[in-house]
């Protein structure tokens, strides 16, 4: 709830459901995602997230605010995770097909860490990271910089000599698309997408690409937004 550029963004409405609900429901389509755990903070402002998780019948873990790596580590430890699929709650267009493709690659190669966002070919907002418990635990022990702990995984992919890293890419480069939710402009874009879907509860990222081919002007709603620098925290 403490987002700086778009306060309370995970509880905003997306065609009748919260952003958080949309993310959770889309992840539930995945064949590989196991137990879903929402990792939020102990701040009173995030009580509403806990209430929403109860309504969605999804597990929740509460930890510190700024040290998100610590929160992830203790959430994974509490729920006995063997591998962790990390999906951010500001990605209400996350697609189970891409989750499963990344998971299949992870299971096939068996690296310490896999991501489709290192060599970006998918739209920003379809980011998936998967890591082993051992990789997460080592990252938690060794990461020292503030941004490494607030963004959870930079220590892993900044140290390819210490971790076996798999870069997952698509066949076509769609990296010029911005589908994440971080600003009011992003919200306008994502709401426009949901408003145009015949079935807002079940559409794919390919449907969004088809929509943008028909209505390319929609991309102008948020294409000018600059992503915050990693080191900005």
Coordinates of N, CA and C in Angstrom, one line a residue:
X1 N 0.8 -1.2 0.0 CA 0.0 0.0 0.0 C 0.9 1.3 0.0
X2 N 2.1 1.1 0.3 CA 3.0 2.3 0.5 C 3.7 2.7 -0.8
X3 N 3.2 2.3 -2.0 CA 3.8 2.8 -3.2 C 3.9 4.3 -3.3
X4 N 5.1 4.8 -3.7 CA 5.3 6.2 -3.7 C 4.6 6.9 -4.9
X5 N 4.8 6.2 -6.1 CA 4.2 6.9 -7.3 C 2.7 6.6 -7.5
X6 N 2.2 5.5 -6.9 CA 0.8 5.2 -7.0 C 0.3 4.5 -5.7
X7 N 0.1 5.3 -4.7 CA -0.3 4.8 -3.3 C -1.5 3.9 -3.4
X8 N -1.4 2.7 -2.7 CA -2.5 1.8 -2.6 C -2.8 1.1 -3.8
X9 N -1.8 1.0 -4.7 CA -2.1 0.5 -6.1 C -2.6 -1.0 -6.1
X10 N -2.2 -1.8 -5.2 CA -2.6 -3.2 -5.3 C -4.1 -3.4 -4.9
X11 N -4.7 -2.4 -4.3 CA -6.1 -2.5 -4.0 C -7.0 -1.7 -4.9
X12 N -6.4 -1.1 -5.9 CA -7.2 -0.3 -6.9 C -8.1 -1.3 -7.7
X13 N -9.2 -0.7 -8.2 CA -10.1 -1.5 -9.0 C -9.7 -1.7 -10.4
X14 N -9.8 -3.0 -10.9 CA -9.6 -3.3 -12.3 C -10.9 -4.1 -12.7
X15 N -11.8 -3.4 -13.2 CA -13.1 -3.9 -13.8 C -13.7 -4.9 -12.8
X16 N -13.9 -4.3 -11.6 CA -14.7 -5.0 -10.6 C -13.9 -5.9 -9.6
X17 N -12.6 -6.0 -9.8 CA -11.8 -6.7 -8.8 C -10.5 -5.9 -8.5
X18 N -9.9 -6.2 -7.4 CA -8.7 -5.4 -7.1 C -7.5 -5.9 -7.9
X19 N -6.5 -5.1 -8.0 CA -5.3 -5.4 -8.8 C -4.7 -6.7 -8.2
X20 N -4.7 -6.8 -6.9 CA -4.1 -8.0 -6.2 C -4.9 -9.3 -6.6
X21 N -6.2 -9.1 -6.6 CA -7.1 -10.3 -7.0 C -6.8 -10.7 -8.4
X22 N -6.6 -9.7 -9.3 CA -6.3 -10.1 -10.7 C -5.0 -10.8 -10.8
X23 N -4.0 -10.4 -10.1 CA -2.7 -11.1 -10.1 C -2.8 -12.5 -9.6
X24 N -3.5 -12.7 -8.4 CA -3.6 -14.0 -7.8 C -4.4 -14.9 -8.7
X25 N -5.5 -14.4 -9.3 CA -6.3 -15.3 -10.1 C -5.6 -15.7 -11.4
X26 N -4.8 -14.8 -12.0 CA -4.1 -15.2 -13.2 C -3.0 -16.2 -12.9
X27 N -2.3 -16.1 -11.7 CA -1.3 -17.0 -11.4 C -1.9 -18.4 -11.1
X28 N -3.2 -18.4 -10.7 CA -3.8 -19.7 -10.4 C -4.0 -20.5 -11.7
X29 N -4.0 -19.9 -12.8 CA -4.1 -20.7 -14.1 C -2.9 -21.5 -14.4
X30 N -1.7 -21.1 -13.8 CA -0.5 -21.8 -14.1 C -0.5 -23.3 -13.7
X31 N 0.1 -24.1 -14.5 CA 0.2 -25.5 -14.2 C 1.3 -25.8 -13.2
X32 N 2.3 -24.9 -13.1 CA 3.5 -25.1 -12.3 C 3.5 -24.4 -11.0
X33 N 2.8 -23.3 -10.8 CA 2.7 -22.6 -9.6 C 2.1 -23.4 -8.5
X34 N 2.8 -23.6 -7.4 CA 2.3 -24.4 -6.3 C 1.4 -23.5 -5.4
X35 N 1.8 -23.5 -4.1 CA 1.0 -22.7 -3.2 C 1.3 -21.2 -3.4
X36 N 0.3 -20.4 -3.4 CA 0.5 -18.9 -3.6 C 0.6 -18.3 -2.2
X37 N 1.6 -17.5 -2.0 CA 1.8 -16.8 -0.8 C 2.0 -15.3 -1.1
X38 N 1.1 -14.4 -0.5 CA 1.3 -13.0 -0.7 C 2.2 -12.5 0.5
X39 N 3.3 -11.9 0.1 CA 4.3 -11.5 1.1 C 4.2 -10.0 1.3
X40 N 3.5 -9.5 2.3 CA 3.3 -8.1 2.6 C 4.0 -7.7 3.9
X41 N 3.7 -6.5 4.3 CA 4.4 -6.0 5.5 C 3.6 -6.0 6.7
X42 N 4.2 -5.7 7.8 CA 3.5 -5.6 9.1 C 2.9 -4.2 9.4
X43 N 3.1 -3.3 8.4 CA 2.5 -2.0 8.6 C 1.0 -2.0 8.6
X44 N 0.4 -1.2 9.5 CA -1.1 -1.2 9.6 C -1.8 -0.9 8.3
X45 N -1.2 -0.1 7.5 CA -1.8 0.2 6.2 C -2.0 -1.1 5.3
X46 N -1.2 -2.1 5.6 CA -1.3 -3.3 4.8 C -2.3 -4.3 5.4
X47 N -3.0 -3.9 6.4 CA -4.1 -4.8 7.0 C -5.1 -5.1 5.9
X48 N -5.4 -4.2 5.0 CA -6.4 -4.4 4.0 C -5.9 -5.5 3.0
X49 N -4.6 -5.6 2.8 CA -4.1 -6.7 2.0 C -4.4 -8.0 2.6
X50 N -4.2 -8.1 3.9 CA -4.4 -9.3 4.6 C -5.9 -9.7 4.5
X51 N -6.8 -8.7 4.6 CA -8.2 -9.0 4.5 C -8.6 -9.5 3.1
X52 N -7.9 -8.9 2.1 CA -8.2 -9.3 0.7 C -7.7 -10.7 0.5
X53 N -6.5 -11.0 1.1 CA -6.0 -12.4 1.0 C -7.0 -13.4 1.6
X54 N -7.6 -13.1 2.7 CA -8.6 -14.0 3.3 C -9.7 -14.2 2.4
X55 N -10.2 -13.1 1.8 CA -11.3 -13.2 0.8 C -11.0 -14.0 -0.4
X56 N -9.7 -13.9 -0.8 CA -9.2 -14.7 -2.0 C -8.8 -16.1 -1.6
X57 N -8.8 -16.4 -0.3 CA -8.4 -17.7 0.2 C -7.0 -18.0 -0.3
X58 N -6.1 -17.1 0.0 CA -4.7 -17.3 -0.3 C -3.9 -17.0 0.9
X59 N -2.8 -17.7 1.1 CA -1.9 -17.5 2.2 C -1.2 -16.2 2.2
X60 N -0.9 -15.7 3.4 CA -0.2 -14.4 3.5 C 0.9 -14.5 4.5
X61 N 2.0 -13.8 4.3 CA 3.1 -13.7 5.2 C 3.4 -12.2 5.4
X62 N 3.6 -11.8 6.7 CA 3.9 -10.4 6.9 C 5.3 -10.3 7.5
X63 N 6.1 -9.3 6.9 CA 7.4 -9.1 7.3 C 7.8 -7.6 7.2
X64 N 9.1 -7.3 7.2 CA 9.6 -5.9 7.2 C 9.2 -5.2 5.9
X65 N 9.3 -3.9 5.9 CA 8.9 -3.1 4.7 C 10.0 -2.9 3.7
X66 N 11.2 -2.4 4.1 CA 12.2 -2.0 3.2 C 13.1 -3.2 2.8
X67 N 13.3 -4.1 3.7 CA 14.1 -5.3 3.4 C 13.2 -6.4 2.9
X68 N 12.9 -6.3 1.6 CA 12.0 -7.2 1.0 C 12.6 -8.6 0.8
X69 N 14.0 -8.6 0.7 CA 14.7 -9.9 0.6 C 14.5 -10.7 1.9
X70 N 14.6 -10.0 3.0 CA 14.3 -10.7 4.3 C 12.9 -11.2 4.4
X71 N 12.0 -10.4 3.9 CA 10.6 -10.9 3.9 C 10.4 -12.1 3.0
X72 N 11.0 -12.1 1.9 CA 10.9 -13.3 1.0 C 11.5 -14.5 1.6
X73 N 12.7 -14.3 2.2 CA 13.4 -15.4 2.8 C 12.6 -16.1 3.9
X74 N 12.0 -15.3 4.8 CA 11.2 -15.8 5.9 C 9.9 -16.4 5.4
X75 N 9.3 -15.8 4.4 CA 8.1 -16.4 3.8 C 8.4 -17.8 3.3
X76 N 9.4 -17.9 2.5 CA 9.8 -19.2 1.9 C 10.1 -20.2 2.9
X77 N 10.8 -19.7 4.0 CA 11.2 -20.7 5.1 C 9.9 -21.1 5.8
X78 N 9.0 -20.2 6.1 CA 7.8 -20.6 6.8 C 7.0 -21.6 6.1
X79 N 6.9 -21.5 4.7 CA 6.0 -22.3 3.9 C 6.8 -23.5 3.3
X80 N 8.1 -23.7 3.6 CA 8.8 -24.8 3.2 C 9.0 -24.9 1.7
X81 N 9.3 -23.8 1.1 CA 9.4 -23.7 -0.4 C 10.7 -24.4 -0.9
X82 N 10.6 -25.2 -1.8 CA 11.8 -25.8 -2.5 C 12.3 -24.9 -3.6
X83 N 11.4 -24.3 -4.3 CA 11.8 -23.3 -5.3 C 10.7 -22.2 -5.2
X84 N 11.1 -21.0 -5.6 CA 10.3 -19.9 -5.4 C 10.1 -19.2 -6.7
X85 N 8.8 -19.0 -7.2 CA 8.5 -18.2 -8.3 C 8.1 -16.9 -7.8
X86 N 8.9 -15.9 -8.2 CA 8.6 -14.5 -7.8 C 7.9 -13.7 -8.8
X87 N 6.7 -13.2 -8.4 CA 5.9 -12.4 -9.3 C 5.4 -11.2 -8.5
X88 N 5.6 -10.0 -9.0 CA 5.3 -8.8 -8.3 C 3.8 -8.5 -8.4
X89 N 3.3 -7.9 -7.4 CA 1.8 -7.7 -7.3 C 1.4 -6.5 -8.2
X90 N 2.4 -5.8 -8.8 CA 2.0 -4.7 -9.7 C 2.0 -5.2 -11.2
X91 N 1.8 -6.5 -11.4 CA 1.8 -7.0 -12.7 C 0.4 -7.7 -13.0
X92 N -0.7 -6.9 -13.1 CA -2.0 -7.5 -13.3 C -2.3 -8.1 -14.7
X93 N -1.3 -8.1 -15.6 CA -1.4 -8.7 -16.9 C -0.5 -9.9 -16.9
X94 N 0.0 -10.4 -15.8 CA 0.9 -11.5 -15.8 C 0.2 -12.7 -16.4
X95 N 1.0 -13.5 -17.2 CA 0.4 -14.5 -18.0 C 0.8 -15.9 -17.6
X96 N -0.1 -16.9 -17.3 CA 0.3 -18.2 -16.9 C 1.1 -19.0 -17.9
X97 N 0.8 -18.7 -19.2 CA 1.6 -19.3 -20.2 C 3.1 -19.0 -20.1
X98 N 3.4 -17.8 -19.8 CA 4.8 -17.4 -19.7 C 5.4 -17.9 -18.3
X99 N 4.5 -17.9 -17.3 CA 5.0 -18.5 -16.0 C 5.4 -19.9 -16.3
X100 N 4.6 -20.7 -17.0 CA 4.8 -22.1 -17.2 C 6.0 -22.3 -18.1
X101 N 6.2 -21.5 -19.1 CA 7.4 -21.6 -20.0 C 8.7 -21.4 -19.2
X102 N 8.7 -20.4 -18.3 CA 9.8 -20.1 -17.5 C 10.1 -21.3 -16.5
X103 N 9.0 -21.8 -15.9 CA 9.1 -22.9 -15.0 C 9.6 -24.2 -15.7
X104 N 9.2 -24.4 -16.9 CA 9.6 -25.6 -17.7 C 11.1 -25.5 -18.0
X105 N 11.6 -24.3 -18.3 CA 13.0 -24.1 -18.6 C 13.8 -24.3 -17.3
X106 N 13.3 -23.8 -16.2 CA 13.9 -23.9 -14.9 C 14.1 -25.4 -14.5
X107 N 13.0 -26.2 -14.7 CA 13.0 -27.6 -14.3 C 13.9 -28.4 -15.3
X108 N 14.0 -28.0 -16.5 CA 14.8 -28.7 -17.5 C 16.3 -28.5 -17.3
X109 N 16.7 -27.2 -17.0 CA 18.1 -26.9 -16.9 C 18.6 -27.0 -15.5
X110 N 17.7 -26.8 -14.5 CA 18.0 -26.8 -13.1 C 19.1 -25.8 -12.7
X111 N 18.9 -24.6 -13.0 CA 19.9 -23.6 -12.5 C 19.6 -23.2 -11.1
X112 N 20.4 -22.2 -10.6 CA 20.1 -21.6 -9.3 C 18.9 -20.6 -9.4
X113 N 18.9 -20.0 -10.6 CA 18.0 -18.9 -10.8 C 17.7 -18.7 -12.3
X114 N 16.4 -18.5 -12.6 CA 16.0 -18.3 -14.0 C 15.1 -17.0 -14.0
X115 N 15.2 -16.3 -15.1 CA 14.3 -15.1 -15.3 C 14.1 -14.8 -16.7
X116 N 13.0 -14.2 -17.0 CA 12.7 -13.8 -18.4 C 12.9 -12.3 -18.5
X117 N 13.5 -11.7 -17.5 CA 13.6 -10.2 -17.5 C 15.1 -9.7 -17.5
X118 N 16.0 -10.7 -17.6 CA 17.4 -10.3 -17.7 C 17.8 -9.8 -19.2
X119 N 17.5 -10.7 -20.1 CA 17.5 -10.3 -21.5 C 16.1 -10.1 -22.0
X120 N 15.6 -8.9 -21.8 CA 14.2 -8.7 -21.9 C 13.6 -8.8 -23.3
X121 N 12.7 -9.7 -23.5 CA 12.0 -9.8 -24.8 C 10.5 -9.7 -24.6
X122 N 10.0 -9.9 -23.4 CA 8.6 -9.8 -23.0 C 8.3 -8.4 -22.5
X123 N 7.0 -8.0 -22.6 CA 6.7 -6.7 -22.1 C 7.0 -6.5 -20.6
X124 N 7.4 -5.3 -20.2 CA 7.7 -5.1 -18.8 C 6.3 -5.2 -18.1
X125 N 6.3 -6.1 -17.1 CA 5.0 -6.4 -16.4 C 4.6 -7.9 -16.6
X126 N 5.4 -8.6 -17.4 CA 5.3 -10.0 -17.5 C 6.6 -10.7 -16.9
X127 N 7.2 -10.0 -15.9 CA 8.5 -10.5 -15.4 C 8.3 -11.7 -14.4
X128 N 9.1 -12.7 -14.6 CA 9.0 -13.9 -13.8 C 10.5 -14.2 -13.4
X129 N 10.6 -14.5 -12.1 CA 11.9 -15.0 -11.6 C 11.6 -16.3 -10.8
X130 N 12.5 -17.2 -11.0 CA 12.4 -18.5 -10.2 C 13.8 -18.8 -9.6
X131 N 13.8 -19.2 -8.4 CA 15.1 -19.5 -7.7 C 14.9 -20.6 -6.8
X132 N 16.0 -21.3 -6.6 CA 16.0 -22.4 -5.6 C 16.0 -21.8 -4.2
X133 N 15.6 -22.6 -3.2 CA 15.7 -22.2 -1.8 C 17.1 -21.9 -1.4
X134 N 18.1 -22.7 -1.9 CA 19.5 -22.5 -1.5 C 20.0 -21.2 -2.1
X135 N 19.6 -20.8 -3.3 CA 20.0 -19.5 -3.9 C 19.4 -18.4 -3.1
X136 N 18.1 -18.5 -2.8 CA 17.5 -17.4 -2.0 C 18.2 -17.2 -0.6
X137 N 18.5 -18.4 0.0 CA 19.1 -18.3 1.3 C 20.5 -17.7 1.3
X138 N 21.3 -18.1 0.2 CA 22.6 -17.5 0.1 C 22.5 -16.0 -0.2
X139 N 21.6 -15.6 -1.0 CA 21.4 -14.2 -1.3 C 21.0 -13.5 0.0
X140 N 20.2 -14.0 0.8 CA 19.8 -13.4 2.0 C 20.9 -13.2 3.0
X141 N 21.8 -14.2 3.0 CA 23.0 -14.1 3.9 C 24.0 -13.1 3.4
X142 N 24.2 -13.0 2.1 CA 25.4 -12.3 1.5 C 25.1 -10.9 1.0
X143 N 23.9 -10.6 0.6 CA 23.5 -9.3 0.0 C 23.6 -8.2 1.0
X144 N 24.3 -7.1 0.7 CA 24.6 -6.1 1.6 C 24.0 -4.7 1.2
X145 N 24.0 -4.4 -0.1 CA 23.5 -3.1 -0.6 C 22.0 -3.0 -0.3
X146 N 21.5 -1.8 -0.1 CA 20.1 -1.5 0.2 C 19.3 -2.0 -1.0
X147 N 19.7 -1.6 -2.2 CA 18.9 -2.0 -3.4 C 18.9 -3.5 -3.6
X148 N 19.9 -4.2 -3.2 CA 19.9 -5.6 -3.4 C 18.9 -6.3 -2.5
X149 N 18.6 -5.7 -1.4 CA 17.7 -6.2 -0.4 C 16.2 -5.7 -0.7
X150 N 16.1 -4.5 -1.2 CA 14.8 -4.0 -1.5 C 14.2 -4.6 -2.8
X151 N 15.1 -5.0 -3.7 CA 14.6 -5.6 -5.0 C 14.8 -7.2 -5.0
X152 N 15.2 -7.7 -3.9 CA 15.3 -9.2 -3.6 C 16.4 -9.9 -4.4
X153 N 16.4 -9.8 -5.7 CA 17.3 -10.7 -6.4 C 18.5 -10.1 -7.1
X154 N 18.8 -8.8 -7.1 CA 20.0 -8.3 -7.8 C 21.3 -9.0 -7.4
X155 N 21.4 -9.3 -6.2 CA 22.7 -10.0 -5.8 C 22.9 -11.2 -6.5
X156 N 21.9 -12.0 -6.9 CA 22.0 -13.2 -7.6 C 22.5 -12.9 -9.0
X157 N 21.8 -12.1 -9.8 CA 22.1 -11.9 -11.2 C 23.3 -11.0 -11.4
X158 N 23.7 -10.3 -10.3 CA 24.9 -9.5 -10.4 C 26.2 -10.3 -10.1
X159 N 26.0 -11.6 -9.7 CA 27.1 -12.4 -9.4 C 27.0 -13.8 -10.1
X160 N 27.2 -13.7 -11.5 CA 27.0 -15.0 -12.2 C 28.2 -16.0 -12.0
X161 N 29.2 -15.5 -11.3 CA 30.3 -16.4 -10.9 C 29.9 -17.3 -9.7
X162 N 28.9 -16.8 -8.9 CA 28.5 -17.5 -7.7 C 27.2 -18.3 -7.9
X163 N 26.4 -17.9 -8.9 CA 25.1 -18.6 -9.2 C 25.0 -19.0 -10.6
X164 N 24.4 -20.2 -10.8 CA 24.1 -20.6 -12.1 C 22.8 -20.0 -12.6
X165 N 22.9 -19.1 -13.6 CA 21.8 -18.3 -14.0 C 21.3 -18.6 -15.4
X166 N 20.0 -18.7 -15.6 CA 19.4 -19.1 -16.8 C 18.6 -17.9 -17.3
X167 N 18.9 -17.4 -18.5 CA 18.2 -16.3 -19.1 C 17.1 -16.8 -20.1
X168 N 15.9 -16.6 -19.8 CA 14.8 -17.1 -20.6 C 14.3 -16.0 -21.5
X169 N 14.2 -16.3 -22.8 CA 13.7 -15.3 -23.8 C 12.6 -15.9 -24.7
X170 N 11.9 -14.9 -25.3 CA 10.9 -15.3 -26.2 C 11.4 -15.3 -27.7
X171 N 10.6 -15.7 -28.6 CA 11.0 -15.8 -30.0 C 10.9 -14.4 -30.7
X172 N 10.1 -13.5 -30.1 CA 9.9 -12.2 -30.7 C 10.1 -11.2 -29.6
X173 N 10.8 -10.1 -30.0 CA 11.1 -9.0 -29.0 C 9.9 -8.1 -28.8
X174 N 9.3 -8.1 -27.7 CA 8.2 -7.2 -27.3 C 8.6 -6.3 -26.2
X175 N 9.9 -6.1 -26.0 CA 10.3 -5.4 -24.8 C 10.0 -3.9 -24.8
X176 N 9.5 -3.4 -25.9 CA 9.2 -2.0 -26.0 C 7.8 -1.7 -25.3
X177 N 7.1 -2.7 -24.9 CA 5.8 -2.6 -24.3 C 6.0 -2.4 -22.8
X178 N 5.1 -1.5 -22.2 CA 5.1 -1.3 -20.7 C 3.8 -1.7 -20.2
X179 N 3.7 -2.8 -19.5 CA 2.5 -3.3 -18.9 C 2.5 -3.4 -17.4
X180 N 3.4 -2.8 -16.8 CA 3.5 -2.8 -15.3 C 2.7 -1.7 -14.7
X181 N 2.4 -1.7 -13.4 CA 1.6 -0.7 -12.8 C 2.4 0.0 -11.7
X182 N 2.8 1.2 -12.1 CA 3.6 2.0 -11.1 C 3.2 3.5 -11.0
X183 N 2.4 3.9 -12.0 CA 2.0 5.3 -12.1 C 0.5 5.4 -12.5
X184 N -0.1 6.6 -12.3 CA -1.4 6.8 -12.8 C -1.6 6.6 -14.3
X185 N -0.5 6.9 -15.1 CA -0.6 6.6 -16.5 C -0.6 5.1 -16.8
X186 N 0.1 4.3 -16.0 CA 0.1 2.9 -16.1 C -1.3 2.3 -15.8
X187 N -1.9 2.9 -14.8 CA -3.2 2.5 -14.4 C -4.2 2.8 -15.5
X188 N -4.1 3.9 -16.2 CA -5.0 4.3 -17.3 C -4.9 3.3 -18.4
X189 N -3.6 2.9 -18.7 CA -3.4 1.9 -19.8 C -4.0 0.5 -19.4
X190 N -3.7 0.0 -18.2 CA -4.2 -1.3 -17.9 C -5.7 -1.3 -17.7
X191 N -6.3 -0.3 -17.2 CA -7.7 -0.2 -17.2 C -8.3 -0.2 -18.6
X192 N -7.7 0.5 -19.5 CA -8.2 0.5 -20.9 C -8.1 -0.9 -21.5
X193 N -7.1 -1.7 -21.2 CA -6.9 -3.0 -21.7 C -8.1 -3.9 -21.1
X194 N -8.2 -3.9 -19.8 CA -9.3 -4.7 -19.2 C -10.7 -4.3 -19.7
X195 N -10.9 -3.0 -20.0 CA -12.2 -2.5 -20.4 C -12.6 -3.1 -21.8
X196 N -11.5 -3.4 -22.6 CA -11.8 -3.9 -23.9 C -11.8 -5.4 -24.1
X197 N -11.6 -6.1 -23.0 CA -11.6 -7.6 -23.1 C -13.0 -8.1 -22.9
X198 N -13.4 -9.0 -23.8 CA -14.7 -9.6 -23.7 C -14.9 -10.4 -22.4
X199 N -13.8 -11.1 -22.0 CA -13.8 -11.8 -20.8 C -12.7 -11.3 -19.9
X200 N -12.9 -10.4 -19.0 CA -11.8 -9.8 -18.2 C -11.2 -10.8 -17.3
X201 N -11.8 -11.9 -17.0 CA -11.3 -12.9 -16.1 C -10.4 -13.9 -16.8
X202 N -10.4 -13.9 -18.1 CA -9.6 -15.0 -18.8 C -9.2 -14.5 -20.2
X203 N -8.1 -13.8 -20.2 CA -7.5 -13.4 -21.5 C -6.0 -13.6 -21.4
X204 N -5.3 -13.7 -22.5 CA -3.9 -14.0 -22.5 C -3.1 -12.7 -22.9
X205 N -1.8 -12.8 -22.8 CA -1.0 -11.7 -23.2 C -1.0 -11.5 -24.7
X206 N -1.3 -12.6 -25.4 CA -1.5 -12.5 -26.9 C -2.7 -11.7 -27.3
X207 N -3.8 -11.8 -26.5 CA -4.9 -11.0 -26.7 C -4.6 -9.5 -26.5
X208 N -3.7 -9.2 -25.6 CA -3.3 -7.8 -25.4 C -2.5 -7.3 -26.6
X209 N -1.6 -8.1 -27.1 CA -0.9 -7.8 -28.3 C -1.8 -7.5 -29.5
X210 N -2.8 -8.4 -29.6 CA -3.8 -8.2 -30.7 C -4.5 -6.9 -30.5
X211 N -4.9 -6.6 -29.3 CA -5.6 -5.3 -29.0 C -4.8 -4.1 -29.4
X212 N -3.5 -4.2 -29.1 CA -2.6 -3.0 -29.3 C -2.3 -2.9 -30.8
X213 N -2.4 -4.0 -31.5 CA -2.2 -3.9 -33.0 C -3.4 -3.2 -33.6
X214 N -4.6 -3.4 -33.0 CA -5.8 -2.7 -33.5 C -5.9 -1.3 -33.0
X215 N -5.4 -1.0 -31.8 CA -5.5 0.3 -31.2 C -4.1 0.7 -30.7
X216 N -3.2 1.0 -31.5 CA -1.8 1.3 -31.1 C -1.8 2.6 -30.3
X217 N -2.8 3.5 -30.4 CA -2.8 4.7 -29.6 C -2.8 4.5 -28.1
X218 N -3.3 3.3 -27.7 CA -3.4 3.0 -26.3 C -2.0 3.0 -25.6
X219 N -1.0 2.6 -26.4 CA 0.4 2.6 -25.9 C 0.9 3.9 -25.5
X220 N 0.3 5.0 -26.1 CA 0.8 6.3 -25.8 C 0.4 6.8 -24.4
X221 N -0.5 6.0 -23.7 CA -1.0 6.4 -22.4 C 0.2 6.4 -21.4
X222 N 1.1 5.4 -21.6 CA 2.2 5.3 -20.6 C 3.5 5.0 -21.1
X223 N 3.7 5.1 -22.5 CA 4.9 4.7 -23.1 C 6.1 5.7 -22.7
X224 N 5.7 6.9 -22.2 CA 6.7 7.9 -21.8 C 7.2 7.7 -20.4
X225 N 6.6 6.8 -19.7 CA 7.0 6.6 -18.2 C 8.4 6.0 -18.2
X226 N 9.3 6.5 -17.4 CA 10.6 6.0 -17.1 C 10.6 5.0 -15.9
X227 N 11.2 3.8 -16.1 CA 11.3 2.9 -15.0 C 12.3 3.5 -14.0
X228 N 12.0 3.3 -12.7 CA 12.9 3.8 -11.6 C 14.2 3.0 -11.7
X229 N 15.3 3.6 -11.5 CA 16.6 3.0 -11.5 C 16.7 2.0 -10.4
X230 N 17.4 0.8 -10.6 CA 17.5 -0.2 -9.6 C 18.0 0.3 -8.3
X231 N 19.1 1.1 -8.4 CA 19.8 1.6 -7.2 C 18.9 2.6 -6.5
X232 N 17.8 3.0 -7.0 CA 16.9 4.0 -6.3 C 16.1 3.3 -5.2
X233 N 16.2 2.0 -5.2 CA 15.5 1.3 -4.1 C 14.1 0.9 -4.4

